Coordinates of C-alpha atoms in Angstrom, one line a residue:
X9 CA 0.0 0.0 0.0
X10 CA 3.1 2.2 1.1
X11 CA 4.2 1.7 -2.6
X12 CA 1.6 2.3 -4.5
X13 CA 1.5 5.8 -2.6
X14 CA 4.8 6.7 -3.3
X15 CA 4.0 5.5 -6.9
X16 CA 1.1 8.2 -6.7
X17 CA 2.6 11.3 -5.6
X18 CA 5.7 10.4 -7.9
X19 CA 3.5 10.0 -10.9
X20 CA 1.7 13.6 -9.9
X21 CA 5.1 15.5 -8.9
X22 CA 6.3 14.7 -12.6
X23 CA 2.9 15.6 -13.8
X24 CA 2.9 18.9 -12.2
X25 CA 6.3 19.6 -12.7
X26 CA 5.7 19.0 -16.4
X27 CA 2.8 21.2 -16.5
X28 CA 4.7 23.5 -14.8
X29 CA 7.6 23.7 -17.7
X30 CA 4.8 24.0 -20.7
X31 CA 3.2 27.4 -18.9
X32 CA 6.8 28.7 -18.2
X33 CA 7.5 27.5 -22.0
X34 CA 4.2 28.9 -23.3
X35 CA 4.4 32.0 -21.0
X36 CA 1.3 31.8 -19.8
X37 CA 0.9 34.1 -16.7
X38 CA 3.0 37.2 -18.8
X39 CA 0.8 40.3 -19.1
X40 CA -0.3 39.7 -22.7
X41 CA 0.4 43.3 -23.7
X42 CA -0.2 42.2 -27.4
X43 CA -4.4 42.3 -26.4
X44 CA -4.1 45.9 -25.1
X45 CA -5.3 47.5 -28.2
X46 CA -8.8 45.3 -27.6
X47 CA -9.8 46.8 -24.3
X48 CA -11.4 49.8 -23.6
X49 CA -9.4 50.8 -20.9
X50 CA -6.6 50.9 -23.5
X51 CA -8.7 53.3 -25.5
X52 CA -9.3 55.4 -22.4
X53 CA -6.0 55.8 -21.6
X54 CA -5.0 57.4 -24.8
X55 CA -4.2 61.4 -25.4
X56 CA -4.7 62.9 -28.1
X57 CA -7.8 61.9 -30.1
X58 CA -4.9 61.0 -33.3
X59 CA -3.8 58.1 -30.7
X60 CA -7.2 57.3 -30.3
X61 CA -8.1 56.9 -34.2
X62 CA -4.8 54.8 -35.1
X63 CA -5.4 52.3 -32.1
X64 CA -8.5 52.0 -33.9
X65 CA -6.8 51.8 -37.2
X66 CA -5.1 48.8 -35.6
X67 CA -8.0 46.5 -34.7
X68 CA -7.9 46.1 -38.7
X69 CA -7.5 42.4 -40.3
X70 CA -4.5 42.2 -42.3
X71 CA -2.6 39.6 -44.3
X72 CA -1.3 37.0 -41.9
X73 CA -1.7 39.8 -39.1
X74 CA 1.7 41.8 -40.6
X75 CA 0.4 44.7 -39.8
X76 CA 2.3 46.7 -42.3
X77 CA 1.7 49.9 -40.8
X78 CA 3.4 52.8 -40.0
X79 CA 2.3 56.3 -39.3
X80 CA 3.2 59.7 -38.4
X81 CA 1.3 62.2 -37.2
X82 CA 1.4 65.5 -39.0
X83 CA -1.1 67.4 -37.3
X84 CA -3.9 67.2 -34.7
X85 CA -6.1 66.6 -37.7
X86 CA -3.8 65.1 -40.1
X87 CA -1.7 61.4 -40.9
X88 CA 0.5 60.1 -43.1
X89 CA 0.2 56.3 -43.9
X90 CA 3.3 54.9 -44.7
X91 CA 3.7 51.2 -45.9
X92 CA 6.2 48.8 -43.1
X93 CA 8.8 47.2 -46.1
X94 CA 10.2 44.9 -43.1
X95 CA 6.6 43.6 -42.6
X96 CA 6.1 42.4 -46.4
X97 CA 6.1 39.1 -47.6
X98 CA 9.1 38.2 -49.9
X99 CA 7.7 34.4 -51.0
X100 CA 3.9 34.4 -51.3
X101 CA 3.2 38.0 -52.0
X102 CA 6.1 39.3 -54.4
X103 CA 3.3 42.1 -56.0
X104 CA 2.5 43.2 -52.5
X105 CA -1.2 43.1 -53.5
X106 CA -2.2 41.7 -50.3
X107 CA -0.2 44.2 -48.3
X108 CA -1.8 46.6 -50.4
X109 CA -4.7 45.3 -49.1
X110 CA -3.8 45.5 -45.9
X111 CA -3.4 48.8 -45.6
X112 CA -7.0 49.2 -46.9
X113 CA -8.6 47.6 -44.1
X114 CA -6.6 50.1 -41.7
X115 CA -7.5 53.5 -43.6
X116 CA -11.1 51.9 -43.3
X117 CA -10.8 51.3 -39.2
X118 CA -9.3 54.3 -38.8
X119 CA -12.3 55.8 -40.7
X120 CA -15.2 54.1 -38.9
X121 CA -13.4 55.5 -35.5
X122 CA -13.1 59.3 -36.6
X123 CA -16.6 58.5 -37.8
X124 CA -17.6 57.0 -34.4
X125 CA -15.4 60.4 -32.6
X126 CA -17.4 63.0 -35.0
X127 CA -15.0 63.0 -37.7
X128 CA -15.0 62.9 -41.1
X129 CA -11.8 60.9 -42.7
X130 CA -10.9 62.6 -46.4
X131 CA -8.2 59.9 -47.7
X132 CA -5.7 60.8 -50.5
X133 CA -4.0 58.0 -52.1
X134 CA -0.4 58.2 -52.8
X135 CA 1.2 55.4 -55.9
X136 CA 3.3 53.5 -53.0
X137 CA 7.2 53.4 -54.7
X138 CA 7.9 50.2 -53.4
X139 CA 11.9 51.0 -53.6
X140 CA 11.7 53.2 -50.2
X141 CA 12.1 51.7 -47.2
X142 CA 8.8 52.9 -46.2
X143 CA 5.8 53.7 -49.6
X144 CA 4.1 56.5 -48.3
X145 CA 0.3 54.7 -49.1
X146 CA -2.2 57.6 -47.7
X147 CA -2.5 61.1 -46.7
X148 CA -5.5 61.2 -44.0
X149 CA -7.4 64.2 -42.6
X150 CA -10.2 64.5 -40.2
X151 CA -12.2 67.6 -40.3
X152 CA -14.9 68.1 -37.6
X153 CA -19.0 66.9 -38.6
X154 CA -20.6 69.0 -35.9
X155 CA -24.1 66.8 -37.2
X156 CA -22.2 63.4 -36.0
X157 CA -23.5 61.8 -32.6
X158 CA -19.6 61.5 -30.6
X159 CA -19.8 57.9 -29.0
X160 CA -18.6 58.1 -25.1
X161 CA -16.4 55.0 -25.5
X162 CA -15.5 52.5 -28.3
X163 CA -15.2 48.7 -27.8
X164 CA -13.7 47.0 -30.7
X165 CA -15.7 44.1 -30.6
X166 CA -19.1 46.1 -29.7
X167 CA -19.7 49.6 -31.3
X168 CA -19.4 48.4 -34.7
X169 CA -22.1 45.9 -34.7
X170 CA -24.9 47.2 -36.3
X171 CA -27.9 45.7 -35.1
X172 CA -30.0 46.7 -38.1
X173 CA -27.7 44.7 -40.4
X174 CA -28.6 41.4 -39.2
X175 CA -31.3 40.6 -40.9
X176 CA -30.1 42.0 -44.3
X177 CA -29.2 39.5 -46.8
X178 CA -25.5 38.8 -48.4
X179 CA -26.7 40.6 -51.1
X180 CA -28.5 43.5 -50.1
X181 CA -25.2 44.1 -47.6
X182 CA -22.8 43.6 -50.8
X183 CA -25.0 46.5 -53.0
X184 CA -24.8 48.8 -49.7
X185 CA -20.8 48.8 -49.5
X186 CA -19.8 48.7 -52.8
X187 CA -22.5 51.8 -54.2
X188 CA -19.2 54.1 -52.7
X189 CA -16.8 52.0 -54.7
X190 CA -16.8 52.4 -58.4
X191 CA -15.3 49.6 -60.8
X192 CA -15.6 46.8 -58.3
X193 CA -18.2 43.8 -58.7
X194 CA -18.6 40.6 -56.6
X195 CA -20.0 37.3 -57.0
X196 CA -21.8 34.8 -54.2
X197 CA -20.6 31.6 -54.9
X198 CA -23.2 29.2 -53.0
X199 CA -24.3 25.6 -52.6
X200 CA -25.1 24.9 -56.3
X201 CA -21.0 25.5 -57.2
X202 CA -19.6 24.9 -53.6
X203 CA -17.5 21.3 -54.2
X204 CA -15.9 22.7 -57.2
X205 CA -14.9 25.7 -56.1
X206 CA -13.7 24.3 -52.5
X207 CA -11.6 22.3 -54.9
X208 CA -10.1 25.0 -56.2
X209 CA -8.9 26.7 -53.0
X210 CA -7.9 23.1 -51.6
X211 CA -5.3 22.8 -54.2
X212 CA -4.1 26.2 -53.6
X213 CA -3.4 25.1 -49.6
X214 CA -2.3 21.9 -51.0
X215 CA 0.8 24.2 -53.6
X216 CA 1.2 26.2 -50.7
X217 CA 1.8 23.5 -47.9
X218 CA 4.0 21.6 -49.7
X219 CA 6.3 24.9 -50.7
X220 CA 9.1 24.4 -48.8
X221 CA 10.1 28.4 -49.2
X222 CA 6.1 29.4 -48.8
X223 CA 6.1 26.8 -45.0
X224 CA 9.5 28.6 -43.7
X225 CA 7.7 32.1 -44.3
X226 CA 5.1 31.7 -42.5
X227 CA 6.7 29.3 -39.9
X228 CA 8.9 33.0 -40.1
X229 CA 6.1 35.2 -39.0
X230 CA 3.7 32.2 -36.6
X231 CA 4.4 33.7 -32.7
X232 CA 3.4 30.1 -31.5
X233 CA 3.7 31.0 -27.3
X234 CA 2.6 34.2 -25.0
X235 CA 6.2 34.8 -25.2
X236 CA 6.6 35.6 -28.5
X237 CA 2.8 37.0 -29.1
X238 CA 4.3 39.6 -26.5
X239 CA 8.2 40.5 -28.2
X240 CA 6.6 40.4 -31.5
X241 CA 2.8 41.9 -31.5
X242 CA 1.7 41.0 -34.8
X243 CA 2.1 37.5 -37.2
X244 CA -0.1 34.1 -37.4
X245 CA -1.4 32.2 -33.5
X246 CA -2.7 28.6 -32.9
X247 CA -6.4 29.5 -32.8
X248 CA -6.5 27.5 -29.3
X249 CA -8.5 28.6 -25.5
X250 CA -9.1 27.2 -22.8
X251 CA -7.0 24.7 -20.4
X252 CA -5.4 22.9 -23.0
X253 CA -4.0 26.1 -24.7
X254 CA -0.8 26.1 -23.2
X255 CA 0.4 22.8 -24.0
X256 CA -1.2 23.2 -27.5
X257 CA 1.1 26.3 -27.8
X258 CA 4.2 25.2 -26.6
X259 CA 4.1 22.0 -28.2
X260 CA 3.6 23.3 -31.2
X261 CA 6.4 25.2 -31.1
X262 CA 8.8 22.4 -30.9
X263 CA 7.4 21.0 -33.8
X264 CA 8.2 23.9 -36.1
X265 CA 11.1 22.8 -36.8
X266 CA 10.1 20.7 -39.4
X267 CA 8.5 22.4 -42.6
X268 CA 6.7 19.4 -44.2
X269 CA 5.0 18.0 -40.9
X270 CA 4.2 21.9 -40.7
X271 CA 2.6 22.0 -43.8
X272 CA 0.7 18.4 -43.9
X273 CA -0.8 19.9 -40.8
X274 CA -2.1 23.6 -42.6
X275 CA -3.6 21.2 -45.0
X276 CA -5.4 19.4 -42.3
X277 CA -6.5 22.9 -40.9
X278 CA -8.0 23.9 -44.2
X279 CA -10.2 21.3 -44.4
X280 CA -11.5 21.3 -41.4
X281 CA -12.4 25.2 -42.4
X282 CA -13.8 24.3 -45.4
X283 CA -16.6 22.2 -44.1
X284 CA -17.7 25.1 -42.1
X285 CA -17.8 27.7 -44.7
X286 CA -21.1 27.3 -46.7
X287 CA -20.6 30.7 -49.0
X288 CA -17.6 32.4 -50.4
X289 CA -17.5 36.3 -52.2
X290 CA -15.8 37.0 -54.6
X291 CA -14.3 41.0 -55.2
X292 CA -13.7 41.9 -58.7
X293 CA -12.3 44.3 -60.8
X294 CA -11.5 45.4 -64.3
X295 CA -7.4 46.2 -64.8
X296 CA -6.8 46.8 -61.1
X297 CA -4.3 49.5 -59.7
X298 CA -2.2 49.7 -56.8
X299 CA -5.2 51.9 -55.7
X300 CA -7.7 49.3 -56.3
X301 CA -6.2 47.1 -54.1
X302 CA -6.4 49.4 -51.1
X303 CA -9.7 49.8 -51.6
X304 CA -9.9 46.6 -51.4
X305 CA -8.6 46.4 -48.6
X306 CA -11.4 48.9 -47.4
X307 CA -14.3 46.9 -48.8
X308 CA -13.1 43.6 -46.6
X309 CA -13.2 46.1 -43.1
X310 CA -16.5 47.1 -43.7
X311 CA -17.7 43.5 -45.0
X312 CA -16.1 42.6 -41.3
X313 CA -18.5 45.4 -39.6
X314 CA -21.4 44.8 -41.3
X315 CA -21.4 41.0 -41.5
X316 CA -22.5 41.0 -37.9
X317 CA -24.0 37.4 -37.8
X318 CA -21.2 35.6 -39.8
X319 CA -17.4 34.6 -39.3
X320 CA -15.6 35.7 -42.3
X321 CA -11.8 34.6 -43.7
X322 CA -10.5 35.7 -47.1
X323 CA -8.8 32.8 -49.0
X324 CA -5.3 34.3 -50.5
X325 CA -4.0 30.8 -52.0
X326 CA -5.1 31.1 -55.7
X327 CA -4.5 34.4 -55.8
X328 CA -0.9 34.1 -55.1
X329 CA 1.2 34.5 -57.8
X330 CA 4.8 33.0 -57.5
X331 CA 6.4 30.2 -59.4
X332 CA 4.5 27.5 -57.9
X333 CA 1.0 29.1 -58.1
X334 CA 1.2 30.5 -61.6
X335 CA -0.6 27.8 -63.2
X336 CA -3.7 27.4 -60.6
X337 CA -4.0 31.0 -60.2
X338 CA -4.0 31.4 -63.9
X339 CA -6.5 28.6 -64.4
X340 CA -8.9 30.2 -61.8
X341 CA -8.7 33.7 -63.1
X342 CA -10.0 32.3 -66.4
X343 CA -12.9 30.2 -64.4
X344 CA -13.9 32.6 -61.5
X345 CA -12.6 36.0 -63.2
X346 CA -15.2 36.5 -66.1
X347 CA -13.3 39.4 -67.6
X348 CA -12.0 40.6 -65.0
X349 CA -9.3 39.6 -61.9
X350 CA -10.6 38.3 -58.7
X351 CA -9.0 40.3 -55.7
X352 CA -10.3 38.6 -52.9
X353 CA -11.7 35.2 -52.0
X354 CA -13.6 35.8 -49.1
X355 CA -15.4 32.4 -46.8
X356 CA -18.5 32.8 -44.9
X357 CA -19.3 30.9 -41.8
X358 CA -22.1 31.1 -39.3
X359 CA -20.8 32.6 -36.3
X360 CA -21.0 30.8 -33.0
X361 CA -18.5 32.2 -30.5
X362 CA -16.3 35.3 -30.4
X363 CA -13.2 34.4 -32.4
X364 CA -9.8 34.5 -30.6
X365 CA -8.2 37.8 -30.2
X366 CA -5.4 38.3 -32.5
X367 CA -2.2 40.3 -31.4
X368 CA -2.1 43.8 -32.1
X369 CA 0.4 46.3 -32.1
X370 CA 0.4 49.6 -29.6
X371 CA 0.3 53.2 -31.4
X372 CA 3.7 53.4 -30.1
X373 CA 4.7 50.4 -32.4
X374 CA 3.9 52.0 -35.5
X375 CA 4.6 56.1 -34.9
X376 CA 7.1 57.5 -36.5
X377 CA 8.7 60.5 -34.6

């Protein structure tokens, strides 16, 4: 009996002490001061209203969460955008088209929250020269709408959600954001054309997992533990919670190490994500620009905001358009493009939970002095 007691606490001691390496591994008790930007109290805190308008700006989805941002502050009422070279992706976006992009869906926060303050946002757009070590993208000024209702606080998961939207249909809400956006068109790509198309993108994953240069990129820029979501503040996370995340996290990031297992399990990620999403969008345009990317960019942000009731993810695969990719991308132009180029691939699934918190930077990040 004495020996199967000792045999007891043994096996628990090692199991603590195991757990115990994991969170120190995973860095689970650090103050997780890449979530800031989500809380309120963050936005409180924050002198003058500029601050307050580019920590919204910063709530903005971007291509594999770069955040390739940078801004100064010119005046009380004016910013410059300027594009983060060190934050673009060599391999799987050589055009920079979904950087571009990117920087879209932060002119288009930073919009809603001068909107939200009693501001209205005039943008200029700027043709990016992608020699500098940082494109200036936008010139942004606010001018004072004495008509706007000025909100008392903003929540980035709460002000934007407009409860009048819900009910609106995919189409109804596509016609509303793109009357402001001339030259675009989109396609709803449902049930009746679903397997075939699913195809399409799996095969994308599928060239892209099995890239050896395209796995070590983004391996490159995935902060796998609350270590690294804290030195780095922006790049791909395990979308993992509760008890188990730790371990998930840390473990994970031994495994890195090796591309191909890497890849084999994106591929097994993807599918899993394709049996959720029952309707994809697709964002068109005639001969785009370096312009009509951006505003993109801007169409995604408020598809985010006004797509209350559903989870959405833009598919990038096919669009890619380095050695590997050519030939799919071409082939799906042709099918999907109708005359024109597909810009973005965006998947629709019914929302049940609050998705995970990405990392975000601070304004201090991204200011240039």
């Amino acid at each position: 009996m004495i020996g199967v007691k000792k045999m007891f606490v043994v096996v628990i001691t090692i199991l603590l002490f195991m757990v115990a390496i994991l969170l120190i591994v995973d860095g689970t008790f650090l103050n997780k001061k890449y979530a800031k930007v989500w809380s309120e109290n963050y936005f409180g805190s924050l002198e003058p209203i500029q601050h307050k308008l580019i920590a919204g700006g910063l709530t903005a989805s971007s291509s594999h969460n770069m955040q390739p941002w940078l801004v100064k502050i010119v005046s009380d009422h004016k910013i410059e955008l300027y594009f983060d070279m060190t934050k673009a992706l060599q391999v799987v976006d050589q055009d920079n088209t979904q950087m571009l992009i990117s920087q879209g869906t932060f002119i288009k926060a930073y919009e809603n929250y001068a909107n939200a303050y009693g501001y209205d946002a005039h943008i200029h757009y700027h043709e990016p020269n992608f020699s500098a070590e940082q494109p200036l993208i936008a010139t942004i000024e606010i001018l004072k709408n004495d008509t706007a209702q000025k909100v008392d606080a903003i929540s980035s998961s709460s002000w934007m959600v407009d409860e009048e939207e819900v009910n609106k249909d995919m189409d109804t809400l596509m016609m509303e954001i793109l009357k402001d956006h001339d030259g675009f068109s989109y396609e709803l790509m449902g049930e009746s054309r679903l397997i075939v198309f699913q195809n399409f993108l799996l095969q994308g994953m599928m060239v892209e997992s099995t890239n050896q240069k395209a796995m070590e990129e983004t391996i490159e820029v995935f902060r796998f533990t609350e270590w690294e979501k804290n030195q780095y503040k922006y790049g791909l996370t395990i979308d993992a919670s509760g008890v188990f995340k730790p371990a998930i996290q840390s473990i994970s990031k031994l495994l890195a190490n090796d591309w191909k297992q890497f890849g084999d399990q994106g591929i097994k990620m993807f599918k899993k994500r394709l049996e959720k999403e029952h309707t994809y969008i697709l964002i068109k345009s005639h001969q785009p620009t370096y312009k009509t990317y951006i505003q993109t960019g801007q169409i995604y942000q408020e598809m985010i905001n006004k797509f209350s009731e559903y989870a959405i993810r833009p598919s990038v695969q096919v669009l890619e358009k380095y050695d590997a990719m050519k030939n799919i991308n071409n082939i799906f132009q042709e099918e999907y493009g109708e005359g024109k180029e597909v810009l973005m691939i965006i998947g629709i699934q019914d929302r049940i939970e609050d998705s995970v918190r990405t990392p975000r930077h601070l304004v201090e990040d991204i200011l240039i002095h």
